[in-house]
XYZ file of C-alpha atoms in Angstrom:
523
model
C 0.051 0.106 0.035
C 1.242 3.587 -0.817
C -0.952 5.140 1.780
C -0.265 6.373 5.253
C -1.859 8.802 7.799
C -2.231 12.380 6.917
C 0.062 15.053 8.146
C -0.640 17.423 11.224
C -3.479 19.989 10.727
C -0.858 22.855 10.885
C 0.662 21.736 7.281
C -0.222 24.240 4.574
C -2.972 22.711 2.473
C -0.904 22.677 -0.869
C 2.059 20.650 0.508
C 0.589 17.320 0.633
C -0.648 17.646 -2.979
C 2.894 18.814 -4.230
C 4.372 15.830 -2.446
C 1.843 13.361 -3.924
C 2.050 14.879 -7.512
C 5.895 14.467 -7.409
C 5.657 10.813 -6.229
C 2.950 10.148 -8.806
C 5.092 11.707 -11.661
C 7.694 9.054 -10.760
C 5.539 6.035 -10.292
C 3.375 6.743 -13.473
C 6.578 7.851 -15.471
C 4.910 10.848 -16.605
C 7.055 13.879 -16.150
C 4.522 16.518 -17.209
C 2.527 15.766 -13.909
C 5.345 17.968 -12.218
C 3.743 20.965 -14.112
C 0.906 20.843 -11.709
C 3.264 20.453 -8.756
C 5.323 23.503 -9.824
C 2.006 25.456 -10.333
C 0.755 24.575 -6.921
C 4.193 25.140 -5.579
C 4.154 28.935 -7.112
C 0.583 29.435 -5.221
C 1.578 27.912 -2.162
C 4.772 29.897 -1.852
C 2.956 33.084 -2.592
C 0.726 32.488 0.339
C 3.607 31.857 2.625
C 5.385 34.899 1.641
C 2.432 37.302 2.097
C 1.672 35.630 5.618
C 5.435 35.648 6.651
C 5.646 31.825 7.128
C 8.298 31.118 4.521
C 10.715 29.148 6.938
C 7.722 27.369 8.666
C 6.721 26.310 5.006
C 10.073 24.903 4.442
C 10.059 22.982 7.692
C 6.795 21.433 6.906
C 7.573 20.366 3.539
C 10.771 18.667 4.927
C 8.873 17.063 7.840
C 6.127 15.579 5.227
C 8.591 14.385 2.540
C 11.621 13.087 4.284
C 12.551 10.904 6.962
C 13.954 12.826 10.146
C 17.419 12.113 9.331
C 17.069 13.186 5.737
C 15.199 16.081 6.802
C 17.959 17.204 9.435
C 20.636 16.856 6.859
C 18.851 19.044 4.302
C 18.201 21.823 7.104
C 21.947 21.639 7.670
C 22.464 22.037 3.946
C 19.925 25.003 3.689
C 21.007 26.524 7.125
C 21.968 29.928 5.453
C 18.845 30.477 3.278
C 16.526 29.454 5.924
C 18.177 31.853 8.434
C 17.519 34.538 5.678
C 13.911 33.597 5.272
C 13.379 33.633 8.979
C 14.745 37.248 9.102
C 12.352 37.935 6.268
C 9.200 36.395 7.887
C 10.078 38.488 10.978
C 10.304 41.643 8.662
C 7.066 40.733 7.142
C 5.209 40.291 10.648
C 6.723 43.799 11.688
C 5.160 45.282 8.558
C 1.950 43.654 9.301
C 1.833 44.759 13.002
C 2.708 48.247 11.966
C -0.229 48.351 9.509
C -2.485 47.184 12.325
C -2.759 43.633 11.253
C -1.737 41.890 14.475
C -5.214 40.564 15.603
C -5.164 36.889 14.002
C -8.411 36.075 15.334
C -10.145 38.918 13.693
C -8.414 38.456 10.415
C -9.343 34.625 10.451
C -13.092 35.679 11.043
C -12.876 38.084 8.342
C -11.414 35.514 5.970
C -14.015 33.146 6.978
C -16.783 35.605 6.353
C -15.384 36.763 3.028
C -14.614 33.344 1.537
C -15.940 32.914 -1.898
C -17.208 29.734 -3.348
C -14.161 29.565 -5.618
C -11.835 29.780 -2.537
C -13.828 26.970 -0.935
C -13.477 24.731 -3.981
C -9.724 25.468 -4.153
C -9.407 24.548 -0.524
C -11.372 21.305 -0.912
C -9.504 20.204 -3.819
C -6.121 20.725 -1.759
C -7.588 19.065 1.171
C -8.724 16.094 -0.918
C -5.157 14.808 -0.903
C -5.866 13.193 2.441
C -3.311 10.438 1.748
C 0.503 10.519 2.089
C 2.622 8.268 -0.295
C 4.295 5.400 1.506
C 7.752 5.635 3.004
C 9.111 3.436 0.309
C 7.437 5.963 -2.299
C 9.060 8.764 -0.637
C 12.409 7.108 -0.524
C 12.063 6.168 -4.190
C 11.035 9.823 -5.192
C 13.883 11.606 -2.836
C 15.632 13.347 -5.698
C 12.380 14.742 -6.942
C 11.313 15.830 -3.695
C 14.785 17.354 -2.690
C 15.010 19.275 -6.222
C 11.575 20.532 -5.490
C 12.644 21.834 -2.104
C 15.669 23.561 -3.547
C 13.344 25.165 -6.230
C 11.067 26.482 -3.568
C 14.153 27.894 -1.723
C 15.568 29.590 -4.704
C 12.224 31.205 -5.608
C 11.735 32.526 -2.152
C 15.079 34.182 -2.072
C 14.605 35.470 -5.860
C 11.365 36.940 -4.908
C 13.025 38.549 -1.586
C 15.752 39.951 -3.961
C 18.519 37.940 -2.120
C 20.087 37.110 -5.539
C 23.593 36.162 -4.298
C 22.053 33.552 -1.804
C 19.759 32.358 -4.546
C 22.747 31.933 -7.017
C 24.508 29.781 -4.414
C 21.400 27.600 -3.736
C 20.922 27.139 -7.540
C 24.296 26.100 -8.103
C 24.083 23.435 -5.527
C 20.989 22.231 -6.925
C 22.122 22.085 -10.568
C 25.139 19.992 -9.505
C 23.008 17.544 -7.562
C 20.530 17.369 -10.621
C 23.427 16.537 -12.978
C 24.301 13.502 -11.082
C 21.031 11.898 -11.933
C 19.679 10.696 -15.256
C 15.884 10.626 -14.664
C 13.271 12.313 -17.051
C 11.248 13.142 -14.112
C 14.008 15.672 -13.003
C 13.968 17.344 -16.497
C 11.420 19.826 -15.418
C 12.781 20.561 -11.984
C 16.185 20.947 -13.675
C 14.813 23.353 -16.424
C 13.365 25.508 -13.648
C 16.533 25.483 -11.729
C 18.565 26.601 -14.777
C 16.089 29.441 -15.283
C 16.467 30.507 -11.563
C 20.342 30.226 -11.918
C 20.493 32.392 -14.801
C 17.915 34.909 -13.444
C 19.918 35.155 -9.989
C 23.110 35.534 -11.924
C 22.026 38.195 -14.133
C 20.388 40.211 -11.296
C 23.389 39.781 -9.146
C 26.287 40.538 -11.598
C 24.407 42.034 -14.691
C 25.571 40.728 -18.055
C 28.996 39.876 -16.693
C 27.237 37.485 -14.095
C 25.464 35.630 -16.623
C 28.660 35.686 -19.029
C 30.508 34.063 -16.199
C 28.255 31.150 -16.157
C 28.728 30.617 -19.820
C 31.305 27.718 -19.623
C 29.207 25.767 -17.140
C 26.086 26.393 -19.139
C 27.661 24.889 -22.198
C 28.828 21.854 -20.366
C 25.329 21.336 -18.822
C 23.816 21.854 -22.351
C 26.207 19.086 -23.791
C 25.020 16.775 -20.868
C 21.196 17.494 -21.705
C 21.916 16.963 -25.237
C 23.278 13.452 -24.470
C 20.477 12.759 -22.116
C 17.830 13.981 -24.659
C 16.480 16.391 -21.771
C 14.462 18.671 -24.013
C 13.358 21.148 -21.216
C 16.980 21.608 -20.155
C 18.140 21.978 -23.725
C 15.499 24.884 -24.109
C 16.227 26.771 -21.168
C 20.102 26.401 -21.490
C 19.939 27.447 -25.102
C 18.038 30.463 -24.459
C 20.173 31.473 -21.426
C 23.290 31.133 -23.665
C 21.789 33.028 -26.505
C 20.772 35.792 -24.115
C 24.312 35.916 -22.627
C 25.745 36.388 -26.042
C 23.189 38.813 -27.219
C 23.656 40.893 -23.935
C 27.423 41.427 -25.128
C 26.592 42.163 -28.856
C 28.158 38.839 -29.657
C 26.001 38.172 -32.758
C 28.330 36.085 -34.436
C 29.073 33.718 -31.668
C 25.179 33.538 -31.171
C 24.702 32.524 -34.682
C 27.274 29.991 -34.490
C 25.801 28.415 -31.580
C 22.389 28.378 -32.870
C 23.363 26.835 -36.220
C 25.158 24.046 -34.363
C 22.580 23.593 -31.697
C 19.107 24.192 -32.851
C 15.994 24.138 -30.806
C 15.288 20.515 -30.000
C 12.230 19.109 -31.686
C 10.709 17.245 -28.944
C 7.479 15.071 -28.972
C 3.812 16.727 -28.571
C 3.766 18.556 -25.261
C 7.360 18.115 -24.530
C 8.144 21.765 -25.486
C 7.385 24.844 -23.660
C 5.733 27.881 -25.478
C 7.327 30.269 -23.186
C 10.901 28.891 -24.252
C 9.778 28.815 -27.899
C 8.773 32.351 -27.773
C 12.145 33.375 -26.254
C 14.186 31.497 -28.828
C 12.266 33.009 -31.631
C 12.818 36.543 -30.056
C 16.324 35.842 -30.017
C 16.545 34.362 -33.257
C 14.872 37.378 -34.828
C 17.140 39.717 -33.158
C 20.166 37.718 -34.819
C 18.478 37.815 -38.196
C 17.848 41.396 -38.187
C 21.519 42.127 -37.082
C 22.541 40.062 -40.168
C 20.225 42.011 -42.626
C 17.932 39.113 -43.042
C 14.977 41.415 -42.199
C 12.037 39.187 -43.878
C 13.128 36.166 -41.489
C 13.637 38.610 -38.664
C 9.916 39.825 -39.059
C 8.608 36.398 -39.361
C 10.327 35.168 -36.052
C 9.564 38.285 -34.145
C 5.682 37.946 -35.246
C 5.764 34.266 -34.246
C 7.305 35.246 -30.984
C 4.513 37.783 -30.154
C 1.819 35.083 -31.088
C 3.402 32.522 -28.807
C 3.800 34.705 -25.735
C 1.065 34.594 -23.184
C -1.455 37.219 -23.366
C -1.952 37.771 -19.743
C 1.789 37.813 -18.548
C 5.277 38.889 -19.615
C 4.308 42.533 -20.522
C 7.820 43.408 -20.716
C 8.802 40.480 -23.333
C 5.810 41.517 -25.445
C 6.954 45.135 -25.362
C 10.614 44.396 -26.393
C 9.408 42.187 -29.022
C 7.140 44.869 -30.445
C 9.955 47.370 -30.520
C 12.197 45.104 -32.565
C 9.369 44.147 -34.856
C 8.452 47.799 -35.449
C 12.162 48.599 -36.295
C 12.432 45.580 -38.626
C 9.070 46.415 -40.310
C 10.453 50.091 -41.057
C 13.663 48.604 -42.377
C 11.574 46.582 -44.763
C 9.991 49.512 -45.961
C 6.789 49.197 -44.175
C 4.882 51.551 -41.956
C 3.472 50.407 -38.785
C -0.083 51.588 -38.156
C -0.817 54.369 -35.849
C -2.990 52.250 -33.530
C -0.134 49.534 -32.849
C 1.948 52.311 -31.324
C -0.544 54.559 -29.662
C -1.727 54.120 -26.031
C 1.453 52.776 -24.776
C 4.015 55.107 -23.111
C 7.096 52.983 -23.721
C 6.272 52.896 -27.246
C 6.254 56.736 -27.513
C 9.770 56.880 -28.972
C 9.050 54.284 -31.781
C 5.969 56.193 -32.685
C 8.060 59.260 -33.253
C 10.554 57.330 -35.247
C 7.957 55.733 -37.414
C 6.319 59.238 -37.926
C 9.638 60.712 -38.977
C 10.256 57.679 -41.348
C 6.750 57.940 -42.904
C 7.419 61.802 -43.521
C 10.867 61.212 -44.934
C 12.300 63.877 -43.241
C 15.996 63.784 -42.250
C 15.773 66.603 -39.830
C 12.855 65.156 -37.752
C 14.667 61.642 -37.717
C 17.814 63.369 -36.609
C 15.724 65.039 -33.808
C 14.083 61.859 -32.795
C 17.481 60.095 -32.745
C 19.027 62.683 -30.643
C 16.179 62.934 -28.200
C 15.406 59.104 -27.817
C 19.016 57.817 -28.206
C 19.278 56.393 -24.660
C 16.121 54.615 -25.001
C 17.030 52.996 -28.337
C 20.630 51.914 -26.664
C 18.858 50.406 -23.610
C 16.678 48.353 -26.030
C 19.597 47.380 -27.933
C 18.238 48.802 -31.287
C 20.494 51.788 -31.817
C 22.504 50.022 -34.746
C 19.225 49.296 -36.426
C 17.875 52.824 -35.883
C 21.127 54.117 -37.438
C 20.412 51.930 -40.507
C 16.915 53.804 -40.959
C 18.621 56.697 -42.325
C 18.568 55.442 -45.752
C 14.991 54.205 -45.520
C 14.031 57.650 -44.298
C 15.776 59.119 -47.514
C 14.238 56.714 -49.728
C 10.763 57.677 -48.238
C 11.376 61.124 -48.568
C 12.264 60.814 -52.368
C 9.272 58.687 -53.043
C 6.835 61.232 -51.510
C 8.592 63.950 -53.740
C 8.341 61.896 -56.784
C 4.624 60.953 -56.103
C 3.784 64.735 -55.385
C 5.742 66.326 -58.474
C 6.195 65.088 -61.941
C 9.306 67.275 -62.436
C 11.271 68.879 -59.648
C 14.849 70.068 -59.460
C 17.387 68.016 -57.384
C 18.123 71.050 -55.135
C 14.441 71.317 -54.290
C 14.501 67.511 -53.423
C 17.388 67.799 -51.249
C 15.741 70.682 -49.551
C 12.468 68.911 -48.888
C 13.992 65.857 -47.398
C 16.929 67.644 -45.548
C 19.666 66.020 -47.611
C 23.177 67.817 -47.358
C 25.828 67.641 -50.022
C 26.736 68.764 -53.323
C 24.465 68.317 -56.542
C 26.476 65.140 -57.533
C 25.829 63.633 -54.137
C 22.234 64.394 -54.243
C 22.106 63.009 -57.921
C 23.898 59.725 -56.674
C 21.394 59.253 -53.722
C 18.313 59.984 -55.785
C 19.798 57.382 -58.686
C 20.049 54.783 -55.939
C 16.429 55.166 -54.813
C 15.499 55.076 -58.393
C 17.310 51.860 -58.750
C 15.684 50.293 -55.578
C 12.221 51.038 -57.196
C 9.007 51.094 -55.265
C 5.822 52.895 -55.531
C 6.063 56.022 -57.660
C 9.558 55.047 -58.900
C 8.714 52.670 -61.571
C 9.235 55.259 -64.471
C 11.224 58.050 -62.605
C 14.534 59.186 -63.863
C 17.041 61.954 -63.575
C 17.377 64.646 -66.360
C 21.068 65.508 -65.939
C 20.712 68.327 -68.446
C 18.461 70.418 -66.451
C 19.391 68.636 -63.063
C 15.534 67.658 -62.394
C 13.991 64.418 -60.987
C 11.218 63.418 -63.412
C 8.291 60.961 -62.783
C 4.856 60.252 -63.807
C 3.354 60.882 -60.500
C 0.911 58.706 -58.255
C 0.776 55.384 -60.209
C -2.326 53.121 -60.330
C -1.665 50.801 -57.466
C -3.721 47.956 -59.164
C -1.380 48.188 -62.006
C 1.513 47.200 -59.875
C 2.504 43.886 -58.039
C 1.707 45.421 -54.498
C -1.968 43.814 -54.386
C -0.523 40.223 -55.211
C 2.332 40.828 -52.704
C 0.158 41.585 -50.082
C -2.261 38.752 -50.899
C 0.671 36.366 -50.945
C 1.661 37.477 -47.560
C -1.716 36.940 -46.034
C -2.052 33.569 -47.821
C 1.426 32.299 -46.262
C 0.279 33.647 -42.674
C -2.751 31.621 -42.866
C -0.891 28.657 -44.201
C 1.635 28.800 -41.404
C -1.207 28.950 -38.701
C -3.027 25.936 -40.619
C 0.263 24.041 -40.594
C 1.068 24.607 -36.745
C -2.571 23.826 -36.088
C -2.241 20.468 -37.751
C 1.053 19.770 -36.001
C -0.616 20.383 -32.692
C -3.610 18.263 -33.337
C -3.823 14.536 -31.650
C -5.780 11.653 -33.368
C -7.225 8.815 -31.525
C -5.891 5.296 -32.507
C -8.040 3.194 -34.763
C -10.158 0.903 -33.280
C -8.991 -2.601 -32.650
C -5.343 -1.777 -33.338
C -4.269 -1.415 -29.830
C -6.092 -3.995 -28.034
C -7.112 -1.629 -25.180
C -9.747 -2.793 -22.659
C -12.450 -0.163 -21.712
C -10.946 0.337 -18.416
C -7.467 1.118 -19.838
C -9.136 3.328 -22.420
C -10.621 5.270 -19.651
C -7.319 5.628 -17.686
C -5.727 6.787 -20.875
C -8.215 9.550 -21.448
C -8.274 10.523 -17.922
C -4.425 10.869 -18.163
C -4.555 12.799 -21.344
C -7.104 15.395 -20.067
C -4.942 15.942 -17.018
C -1.803 16.352 -19.276
C -3.883 18.905 -21.590
C -4.876 21.012 -18.321
C -1.332 20.978 -17.320
C -0.031 22.167 -20.600
C -2.673 24.932 -20.763
C -1.789 26.068 -17.247
C 1.918 26.119 -17.980
C 1.704 28.581 -20.685
C 0.893 31.803 -18.451
C 3.087 30.512 -15.426
C 6.114 29.723 -17.443
C 7.507 33.264 -17.741
C 9.374 34.690 -14.866
């Protein structure tokens, strides 16, 4: 039997469920069950942080999941983090006391009066785990439970901004995880790698993340050998982030070409990690002048990012996408850039590019240069100067059938001799585009001649737009087909009715865990 008596009443309600899910993941050989355990872990730790009971939470978890000897050993290993968490608990209680929230009885009565049906349902579901796995099962799942405790400790330290202590805890945990080759530890190891990289970046900036690069490369090779797909995804994204933060685009491209994102089985890949990878790949493509591929990658990253979380990621990806689209000659719509304060510099940049005025473009770059540099876009913004000139010359060609080159230079703010202006205008004519199909330079009179605004339906623009929309729909259709799961043909597998019912129950639980993971996977 795998059942024993329930823990003491003072144990937080989510801890028995977390322990049970970790053991069930090992016994059923279903690593994705750990997603539910990690989600419950986040909820339980949030409650413990708000109530000032972080150390007591860890003690309750160790008492429930480990034997007395193992619990004492872990308490010794985590002595420094637990001491810090105890001091944080005291600070939380002092703040609550200063706020007048010291009467626990009154607060408990108020919570009981204001409890909603949804809260009661969540409490009932957590309390439904009334049986604890047996000692044999707990001993078998000791690595999973130990790493879960380390993940909880690192999350609490990161939330408390104790990044140096979190970094030490994660280093110990990832070294421990590397000694095991168990698929049930892949998700826990991936979460530890993410916390490890976050703590290193917060404590030491880009240099802190770069210092871990040799270790991350070694762990990535180990993950590839073990077919640890979650670990490969996280480590590859951390390595790309470390390279891009130091503008090492050539090294990032070399790593990406030799270690592509793994193609796992259905449900084995994280949407959040795919979104990050596509974002980094789009940035690499943009720097290497592959703007069409960069636009496609950044657009897919925005579609895969969760709508209710990761606002900073979505904003940064939107900024890169706006600049890449302008480099392609497209003009972002006003509604895409208005209403969000952080996008105001890019709205001004798009307005200057649409106007085709070099003076306006220079003013925007000078006033918002610090913003572009912070977003890593200063080098791409500098490339927009040619696009601004091209846009200005096209606007002039559409407005005038004949105009002198000196007037062209005056209207777009182009400085230089007449030969320089003629060379720039000739390059724009060679590039082509709307209004430049029959444009030419009359060198005898020094004028730019064109036929004015053309009939758009006589050009290839409608066909190109139709092709782009068709390809977008086909990409969405192909992704939907790859994500579909088809039932096995009747009589092929020899399943009994009970086995079929158990399989469908497991598939529904897995689908629920995957859906819940999308919003929770971004830090």
